[in-house]
Amino acid sequence: MTARKRVVVAGLGDVGLLTAIRLAKHADVVGISVKDALVSGQELGVRLSRPGDWARDYWIPFDRFRGLDRVRTVQAELTGLDLAGRTVFARGSDGAAIAEGFDALVISTGVTNGFWRQPIIQSGADVGADLHAKHQRLAVAGSIIVIGGGAAAVSSAVNLATTWPTKRIDLYFPGADALIGYHPRIWKRIRNRLAELEVGVHPGHRAIIANGSADPHITSEPVRWSTGQPPAVADAVLWAVGRVRPNTDWLPPDILDEQGFVRVTPELEVPGHRGVFAVGDVAASDPQRSSARNRGDALVAHNIRAEFSGRRLRSFRPPGRRWGSLVGIQPNGLEVFLPSGHAFRIPPWPVQRIVMPGLVRWGMYRGIRTNNPLR
């Protein structure tokens, strides 16, 4: 009888978790994460404005995922990788050293991006305290400035204005338009929505980040601009400026590109290292690192199984533009944008009765138990 192969999935965020679930029936899978739950980096706007709704769909303990029943999850901080010895090293929450050997490795440690994506060990209590503190900080503010032109900033402006229509909310970004990387039709549609919500839209403003290399979270000091405009003032300033840093300090430098992302082949395999794959925001698959959003988990799971059986690997084909939901589930349903810039809306009833319980919880995650010990 052939011994089952061992796969280590380093990072159990959105993409790593799905990859682990897809491999669980085919190998002995070990998942390593600094959290004890899926704490998604998606939907910052919903997270800040409606934390209960966000937690229901995006903060889920690992033991609730039926697809992880065969996966051994380890809460630890990754510290090193021995490619020749095919071993991953980590440090547990108790400080104990951990070494996990592998036949195949999936690097899915993602990126650090603002306060909502941090590679630090946190308990459920830690995550909950931070979640509610950030929400309360914005809830008591009479005016809010959102800084950034990406999806996180735009989604935050829309959701904050929807939840708190009496607050003064302004969105500032450096370019002529926001949502660069999406089809121009999408920004036009979202900008009309911001106008309906009476959100101030201020292009051509590049903020000066006074505290140097540190990432600001939510501040209250005046915002100054390198583009020459007068300072802007609000009770709370939400920074969503996209200062992305890959979580790759634990990896050998020779497998990283100049920005610190993991170099990969079209098959999402690390060049020169068979059985070592990278997927998600950490993988330099294309300029948008779009394996995070375009079934990269399915491709890597397939290629690992193919590697084990000597079959041909498949290539990842990134889309020309970013697409998907931008502002999350709203009272009038879920709007999904296509790469062409066109959109379709799913009404609230099918979202809550079909899309989330059927397509997401069962289709994607292979079943999620309803009990939630964290909250």
CSV table of C-alpha atoms in Angstrom, one decimal:
chain,number,residue,atom,x,y,z
A,1,MET,CA,0.0,0.0,0.0
A,2,THR,CA,1.4,3.4,-1.0
A,3,ALA,CA,2.0,5.8,1.9
A,4,ARG,CA,-0.1,9.0,1.7
A,5,LYS,CA,1.9,12.1,0.8
A,6,ARG,CA,2.1,14.9,3.3
A,7,VAL,CA,1.2,18.5,2.2
A,8,VAL,CA,2.0,21.5,4.4
A,9,VAL,CA,-0.2,24.6,3.7
A,10,ALA,CA,1.6,27.6,5.1
A,11,GLY,CA,-1.1,30.2,5.7
A,12,LEU,CA,-4.8,29.5,6.1
A,13,GLY,CA,-6.4,32.7,4.9
A,14,ASP,CA,-9.0,32.8,2.1
A,15,VAL,CA,-6.9,30.9,-0.5
A,16,GLY,CA,-4.8,28.7,1.7
A,17,LEU,CA,-7.9,27.3,3.5
A,18,LEU,CA,-9.6,26.5,0.3
A,19,THR,CA,-6.5,24.7,-1.0
A,20,ALA,CA,-6.2,22.7,2.2
A,21,ILE,CA,-9.9,21.6,1.9
A,22,ARG,CA,-9.4,20.5,-1.7
A,23,LEU,CA,-6.4,18.4,-0.8
A,24,ALA,CA,-7.7,16.9,2.4
A,25,LYS,CA,-9.0,13.7,0.7
A,26,HIS,CA,-5.9,13.1,-1.3
A,27,ALA,CA,-3.0,13.6,1.2
A,28,ASP,CA,-2.2,14.1,4.9
A,29,VAL,CA,-2.5,17.9,5.1
A,30,VAL,CA,-1.1,20.2,7.8
A,31,GLY,CA,-2.3,23.8,7.9
A,32,ILE,CA,-0.2,26.4,9.7
A,33,SER,CA,-1.8,29.7,10.6
A,34,VAL,CA,-1.2,32.6,13.1
A,35,LYS,CA,-5.0,32.6,13.7
A,36,ASP,CA,-7.2,29.9,15.1
A,37,ALA,CA,-9.9,30.7,12.6
A,38,LEU,CA,-10.4,32.0,9.1
A,39,VAL,CA,-10.1,35.8,9.5
A,40,SER,CA,-10.6,37.0,6.0
A,41,GLY,CA,-9.0,40.0,4.5
A,42,GLN,CA,-12.1,40.6,2.4
A,43,GLU,CA,-14.8,43.2,2.7
A,44,LEU,CA,-13.1,45.9,4.9
A,45,GLY,CA,-16.1,48.2,4.5
A,46,VAL,CA,-18.6,45.6,5.9
A,47,ARG,CA,-16.1,44.7,8.6
A,48,LEU,CA,-15.9,48.3,9.9
A,49,SER,CA,-19.6,49.3,9.5
A,50,ARG,CA,-21.4,46.0,10.2
A,51,PRO,CA,-19.0,43.8,12.2
A,52,GLY,CA,-21.7,41.3,13.1
A,53,ASP,CA,-22.6,40.6,9.4
A,54,TRP,CA,-18.9,40.5,8.5
A,55,ALA,CA,-18.1,38.0,11.4
A,56,ARG,CA,-20.9,35.7,10.3
A,57,ASP,CA,-19.4,35.2,6.8
A,58,TYR,CA,-15.6,36.0,7.2
A,59,TRP,CA,-14.5,35.1,10.7
A,60,ILE,CA,-15.1,31.4,11.1
A,61,PRO,CA,-13.2,29.0,13.5
A,62,PHE,CA,-11.4,26.2,11.8
A,63,ASP,CA,-13.3,23.5,13.6
A,64,ARG,CA,-16.5,24.6,12.0
A,65,PHE,CA,-15.3,23.7,8.5
A,66,ARG,CA,-16.3,20.2,7.7
A,67,GLY,CA,-13.7,20.2,4.9
A,68,LEU,CA,-10.9,20.6,7.5
A,69,ASP,CA,-11.9,17.6,9.6
A,70,ARG,CA,-9.1,15.6,8.0
A,71,VAL,CA,-6.6,18.5,8.2
A,72,ARG,CA,-4.3,19.0,11.2
A,73,THR,CA,-4.3,22.8,11.9
A,74,VAL,CA,-1.4,24.3,13.9
A,75,GLN,CA,-1.5,27.9,15.3
A,76,ALA,CA,2.0,29.1,14.9
A,77,GLU,CA,4.2,31.8,13.4
A,78,LEU,CA,6.3,30.6,10.5
A,79,THR,CA,10.0,31.2,11.0
A,80,GLY,CA,11.9,29.3,8.3
A,81,LEU,CA,12.0,26.9,5.3
A,82,ASP,CA,14.6,24.3,4.5
A,83,LEU,CA,14.0,23.5,0.8
A,84,ALA,CA,16.7,20.8,0.6
A,85,GLY,CA,15.4,19.1,3.7
A,86,ARG,CA,11.8,19.8,2.8
A,87,THR,CA,10.9,21.1,6.2
A,88,VAL,CA,8.9,24.1,7.4
A,89,PHE,CA,9.8,25.7,10.8
A,90,ALA,CA,7.5,27.6,13.0
A,91,ARG,CA,7.1,28.9,16.6
A,92,GLY,CA,3.9,28.1,18.5
A,93,SER,CA,1.9,30.5,20.6
A,94,ASP,CA,3.6,29.0,23.6
A,95,GLY,CA,7.0,29.7,22.1
A,96,ALA,CA,7.7,26.0,21.3
A,97,ALA,CA,9.7,25.3,18.2
A,98,ILE,CA,7.8,23.3,15.5
A,99,ALA,CA,9.2,21.5,12.4
A,100,GLU,CA,6.9,20.0,9.8
A,101,GLY,CA,8.3,17.9,6.9
A,102,PHE,CA,6.5,17.8,3.6
A,103,ASP,CA,6.3,16.1,0.2
A,104,ALA,CA,4.6,19.2,-1.2
A,105,LEU,CA,4.3,22.8,0.2
A,106,VAL,CA,1.8,25.5,-0.5
A,107,ILE,CA,3.0,29.0,0.4
A,108,SER,CA,-0.2,31.1,0.9
A,109,THR,CA,0.8,33.5,3.7
A,110,GLY,CA,-0.7,36.5,1.9
A,111,VAL,CA,0.3,40.1,2.6
A,112,THR,CA,0.2,42.7,5.4
A,113,ASN,CA,-2.2,45.4,4.4
A,114,GLY,CA,-3.3,48.0,7.0
A,115,PHE,CA,-4.7,46.8,10.4
A,116,TRP,CA,-7.0,44.2,8.8
A,117,ARG,CA,-4.3,41.9,7.5
A,118,GLN,CA,-1.5,41.4,10.1
A,119,PRO,CA,0.7,38.2,10.3
A,120,ILE,CA,0.6,38.1,14.1
A,121,ILE,CA,-0.6,35.3,16.4
A,122,GLN,CA,-4.1,36.2,17.7
A,123,SER,CA,-6.7,34.4,19.7
A,124,GLY,CA,-10.4,34.7,19.0
A,125,ALA,CA,-10.7,37.2,21.9
A,126,ASP,CA,-7.9,39.3,20.3
A,127,VAL,CA,-9.7,39.3,16.9
A,128,GLY,CA,-13.0,40.2,18.5
A,129,ALA,CA,-11.6,43.0,20.6
A,130,ASP,CA,-9.9,44.6,17.6
A,131,LEU,CA,-13.0,44.1,15.4
A,132,HIS,CA,-15.3,45.9,17.8
A,133,ALA,CA,-12.8,48.6,18.8
A,134,LYS,CA,-12.4,49.7,15.2
A,135,HIS,CA,-16.1,49.7,14.6
A,136,GLN,CA,-16.8,51.8,17.7
A,137,ARG,CA,-14.0,54.2,16.8
A,138,LEU,CA,-15.9,55.1,13.6
A,139,ALA,CA,-19.4,54.8,15.1
A,140,VAL,CA,-18.8,57.7,17.4
A,141,ALA,CA,-17.2,60.0,14.8
A,142,GLY,CA,-19.3,62.7,13.2
A,143,SER,CA,-17.0,62.9,10.2
A,144,ILE,CA,-14.8,60.4,8.5
A,145,ILE,CA,-12.1,60.7,5.9
A,146,VAL,CA,-11.2,57.6,3.9
A,147,ILE,CA,-7.8,57.6,2.2
A,148,GLY,CA,-7.0,55.3,-0.7
A,149,GLY,CA,-8.2,54.6,-4.3
A,150,GLY,CA,-8.4,50.8,-4.2
A,151,ALA,CA,-11.2,48.4,-3.5
A,152,ALA,CA,-10.7,48.5,0.3
A,153,ALA,CA,-11.0,52.3,0.5
A,154,VAL,CA,-13.9,52.6,-2.0
A,155,SER,CA,-15.8,49.8,-0.3
A,156,SER,CA,-15.3,51.4,3.1
A,157,ALA,CA,-16.6,54.7,1.9
A,158,VAL,CA,-19.7,53.1,0.4
A,159,ASN,CA,-20.5,50.9,3.5
A,160,LEU,CA,-19.8,53.6,6.1
A,161,ALA,CA,-22.1,56.0,4.3
A,162,THR,CA,-24.8,53.3,3.9
A,163,THR,CA,-24.7,52.4,7.6
A,164,TRP,CA,-24.3,56.0,8.9
A,165,PRO,CA,-26.1,58.3,6.4
A,166,THR,CA,-25.9,61.3,8.7
A,167,LYS,CA,-22.1,61.3,9.0
A,168,ARG,CA,-19.9,63.5,6.7
A,169,ILE,CA,-17.7,61.1,4.8
A,170,ASP,CA,-15.1,62.0,2.2
A,171,LEU,CA,-12.9,59.8,0.0
A,172,TYR,CA,-9.5,61.0,-1.1
A,173,PHE,CA,-7.2,59.3,-3.6
A,174,PRO,CA,-4.1,60.3,-5.6
A,175,GLY,CA,-5.2,59.5,-9.2
A,176,ALA,CA,-7.8,61.0,-11.5
A,177,ASP,CA,-9.9,57.9,-10.9
A,178,ALA,CA,-10.1,55.2,-8.3
A,179,LEU,CA,-10.2,51.5,-8.7
A,180,ILE,CA,-7.3,51.3,-11.1
A,181,GLY,CA,-7.1,47.7,-12.5
A,182,TYR,CA,-10.8,47.5,-12.8
A,183,HIS,CA,-12.8,48.3,-15.9
A,184,PRO,CA,-13.5,52.1,-16.1
A,185,ARG,CA,-17.2,51.3,-16.2
A,186,ILE,CA,-17.0,50.0,-12.6
A,187,TRP,CA,-15.5,53.2,-11.1
A,188,LYS,CA,-18.2,55.2,-13.0
A,189,ARG,CA,-20.9,53.1,-11.5
A,190,ILE,CA,-19.5,53.2,-8.0
A,191,ARG,CA,-18.8,57.0,-8.2
A,192,ASN,CA,-22.5,57.5,-9.0
A,193,ARG,CA,-23.4,55.4,-5.9
A,194,LEU,CA,-21.0,57.6,-3.8
A,195,ALA,CA,-22.8,60.7,-5.1
A,196,GLU,CA,-26.2,59.2,-4.1
A,197,LEU,CA,-24.8,58.6,-0.6
A,198,GLU,CA,-23.5,62.2,-0.6
A,199,VAL,CA,-19.9,61.1,-0.1
A,200,GLY,CA,-17.3,63.7,-1.0
A,201,VAL,CA,-15.0,62.4,-3.8
A,202,HIS,CA,-11.6,64.1,-4.0
A,203,PRO,CA,-9.2,62.9,-6.7
A,204,GLY,CA,-5.7,64.1,-7.1
A,205,HIS,CA,-4.8,64.0,-3.4
A,206,ARG,CA,-1.7,62.1,-2.3
A,207,ALA,CA,-1.5,61.9,1.5
A,208,ILE,CA,1.7,62.4,3.4
A,209,ILE,CA,2.1,59.5,5.9
A,210,ALA,CA,3.9,61.3,8.7
A,211,ASN,CA,4.9,58.3,10.7
A,212,GLY,CA,7.3,56.9,8.1
A,213,SER,CA,7.3,53.2,7.6
A,214,ALA,CA,4.6,52.4,10.2
A,215,ASP,CA,1.1,51.8,8.8
A,216,PRO,CA,-1.5,54.3,10.2
A,217,HIS,CA,-4.8,52.7,11.2
A,218,ILE,CA,-7.5,55.1,12.2
A,219,THR,CA,-6.2,58.6,13.2
A,220,SER,CA,-7.6,62.0,14.0
A,221,GLU,CA,-4.8,64.4,13.1
A,222,PRO,CA,-5.1,66.7,10.0
A,223,VAL,CA,-4.2,65.0,6.7
A,224,ARG,CA,-1.6,66.8,4.7
A,225,TRP,CA,-1.0,66.3,1.0
A,226,SER,CA,2.1,66.2,-1.1
A,227,THR,CA,0.0,67.4,-4.0
A,228,GLY,CA,-0.4,70.9,-2.5
A,229,GLN,CA,-4.0,71.0,-1.3
A,230,PRO,CA,-4.9,72.4,2.2
A,231,PRO,CA,-4.9,69.9,5.0
A,232,ALA,CA,-8.2,68.0,5.5
A,233,VAL,CA,-9.7,67.4,9.0
A,234,ALA,CA,-12.2,64.9,10.3
A,235,ASP,CA,-13.0,63.2,13.6
A,236,ALA,CA,-11.6,59.9,12.2
A,237,VAL,CA,-9.3,59.2,9.3
A,238,LEU,CA,-9.3,55.7,7.9
A,239,TRP,CA,-6.1,54.8,6.0
A,240,ALA,CA,-6.6,52.2,3.3
A,241,VAL,CA,-3.7,53.2,1.1
A,242,GLY,CA,-2.7,49.8,-0.2
A,243,ARG,CA,0.8,49.6,1.4
A,244,VAL,CA,1.0,45.9,0.7
A,245,ARG,CA,4.0,43.9,2.1
A,246,PRO,CA,4.3,40.2,1.4
A,247,ASN,CA,4.5,37.9,4.4
A,248,THR,CA,7.7,36.3,3.2
A,249,ASP,CA,10.3,37.1,5.9
A,250,TRP,CA,10.4,33.4,6.8
A,251,LEU,CA,11.4,32.3,3.2
A,252,PRO,CA,14.8,32.0,1.5
A,253,PRO,CA,15.5,35.2,-0.4
A,254,ASP,CA,16.5,33.4,-3.6
A,255,ILE,CA,12.9,32.3,-4.3
A,256,LEU,CA,11.6,35.9,-4.0
A,257,ASP,CA,11.4,38.7,-6.5
A,258,GLU,CA,12.6,42.3,-6.0
A,259,GLN,CA,9.5,43.2,-4.1
A,260,GLY,CA,9.6,40.2,-1.8
A,261,PHE,CA,6.8,38.2,-3.5
A,262,VAL,CA,7.3,34.5,-4.3
A,263,ARG,CA,8.4,33.8,-7.9
A,264,VAL,CA,6.3,31.2,-9.6
A,265,THR,CA,6.0,29.5,-13.0
A,266,PRO,CA,2.7,29.6,-15.0
A,267,GLU,CA,1.8,26.4,-13.0
A,268,LEU,CA,2.2,28.4,-9.7
A,269,GLU,CA,5.2,26.3,-8.8
A,270,VAL,CA,8.4,27.8,-7.4
A,271,PRO,CA,11.1,27.6,-10.1
A,272,GLY,CA,13.6,24.9,-9.5
A,273,HIS,CA,11.7,23.4,-6.6
A,274,ARG,CA,9.3,20.6,-7.5
A,275,GLY,CA,6.3,20.3,-5.3
A,276,VAL,CA,6.7,23.8,-3.8
A,277,PHE,CA,3.8,26.1,-4.9
A,278,ALA,CA,2.7,29.6,-4.0
A,279,VAL,CA,-0.8,31.0,-4.4
A,280,GLY,CA,-2.8,34.1,-3.5
A,281,ASP,CA,-1.5,37.6,-2.8
A,282,VAL,CA,1.9,36.3,-1.9
A,283,ALA,CA,2.5,34.8,-5.3
A,284,ALA,CA,4.0,36.9,-8.2
A,285,SER,CA,1.8,35.2,-10.7
A,286,ASP,CA,1.0,38.4,-12.6
A,287,PRO,CA,1.0,42.2,-11.9
A,288,GLN,CA,-2.3,41.9,-10.1
A,289,ARG,CA,-1.3,38.7,-8.2
A,290,SER,CA,-4.7,37.5,-9.3
A,291,SER,CA,-4.4,33.8,-8.3
A,292,ALA,CA,-5.9,35.1,-5.0
A,293,ARG,CA,-9.3,35.7,-6.7
A,294,ASN,CA,-9.5,33.4,-9.7
A,295,ARG,CA,-9.6,29.8,-8.5
A,296,GLY,CA,-5.8,29.6,-7.9
A,297,ASP,CA,-6.6,27.3,-5.0
A,298,ALA,CA,-8.2,24.8,-7.4
A,299,LEU,CA,-5.3,25.0,-9.8
A,300,VAL,CA,-2.7,24.4,-7.0
A,301,ALA,CA,-4.6,21.5,-5.5
A,302,HIS,CA,-4.9,19.9,-9.0
A,303,ASN,CA,-1.2,20.4,-9.7
A,304,ILE,CA,-0.1,18.9,-6.4
A,305,ARG,CA,-2.1,15.8,-7.2
A,306,ALA,CA,-0.7,15.8,-10.7
A,307,GLU,CA,2.8,16.1,-9.3
A,308,PHE,CA,2.3,13.1,-7.0
A,309,SER,CA,0.9,10.9,-9.9
A,310,GLY,CA,3.3,12.1,-12.6
A,311,ARG,CA,0.6,13.8,-14.7
A,312,ARG,CA,0.8,17.1,-16.6
A,313,LEU,CA,0.4,20.3,-14.6
A,314,ARG,CA,-2.0,23.0,-15.6
A,315,SER,CA,-1.2,26.7,-16.2
A,316,PHE,CA,-2.8,29.7,-14.5
A,317,ARG,CA,-4.3,32.2,-16.9
A,318,PRO,CA,-4.9,35.5,-15.2
A,319,PRO,CA,-7.8,37.7,-16.3
A,320,GLY,CA,-7.0,41.0,-18.0
A,321,ARG,CA,-8.9,43.0,-15.3
A,322,ARG,CA,-10.0,42.6,-11.8
A,323,TRP,CA,-13.6,41.7,-11.1
A,324,GLY,CA,-16.0,40.5,-8.5
A,325,SER,CA,-18.0,42.0,-5.7
A,326,LEU,CA,-16.6,45.4,-4.5
A,327,VAL,CA,-18.8,46.5,-1.7
A,328,GLY,CA,-20.2,43.2,-0.3
A,329,ILE,CA,-23.7,42.2,0.5
A,330,GLN,CA,-26.0,45.3,0.8
A,331,PRO,CA,-29.6,45.7,1.9
A,332,ASN,CA,-30.6,45.5,-1.8
A,333,GLY,CA,-28.6,42.4,-2.5
A,334,LEU,CA,-25.1,41.6,-3.9
A,335,GLU,CA,-23.8,43.3,-7.0
A,336,VAL,CA,-21.1,41.4,-8.9
A,337,PHE,CA,-18.9,43.2,-11.5
A,338,LEU,CA,-17.6,41.3,-14.6
A,339,PRO,CA,-14.2,41.9,-16.2
A,340,SER,CA,-16.1,43.8,-19.0
A,341,GLY,CA,-17.3,46.3,-16.4
A,342,HIS,CA,-20.9,45.2,-16.6
A,343,ALA,CA,-22.6,44.2,-13.4
A,344,PHE,CA,-25.5,42.0,-12.3
A,345,ARG,CA,-27.3,42.1,-9.0
A,346,ILE,CA,-28.5,39.1,-7.0
A,347,PRO,CA,-31.5,40.1,-4.8
A,348,PRO,CA,-31.4,39.7,-1.0
A,349,TRP,CA,-33.5,36.5,-0.8
A,350,PRO,CA,-31.4,34.3,-3.1
A,351,VAL,CA,-28.2,35.8,-1.5
A,352,GLN,CA,-29.2,34.7,2.0
A,353,ARG,CA,-31.0,31.5,1.0
A,354,ILE,CA,-29.0,30.1,-2.0
A,355,VAL,CA,-25.7,31.9,-2.6
A,356,MET,CA,-24.3,32.0,1.0
A,357,PRO,CA,-25.6,28.7,2.4
A,358,GLY,CA,-25.5,26.7,-0.8
A,359,LEU,CA,-22.8,28.0,-3.2
A,360,VAL,CA,-20.4,29.4,-0.5
A,361,ARG,CA,-20.8,27.4,2.7
A,362,TRP,CA,-21.4,24.0,0.9
A,363,GLY,CA,-20.0,24.5,-2.6
A,364,MET,CA,-16.8,26.3,-1.7
A,365,TYR,CA,-16.1,25.3,1.8
A,366,ARG,CA,-17.7,21.8,1.7
A,367,GLY,CA,-19.9,22.5,4.7
A,368,ILE,CA,-19.8,24.8,7.7
A,369,ARG,CA,-21.2,23.9,11.1
A,370,THR,CA,-23.6,26.4,12.6
A,371,ASN,CA,-22.2,26.6,16.1
A,372,ASN,CA,-19.8,29.4,16.7
A,373,PRO,CA,-17.7,29.1,19.9
A,374,LEU,CA,-15.9,32.4,19.3
A,375,ARG,CA,-18.9,34.6,19.7
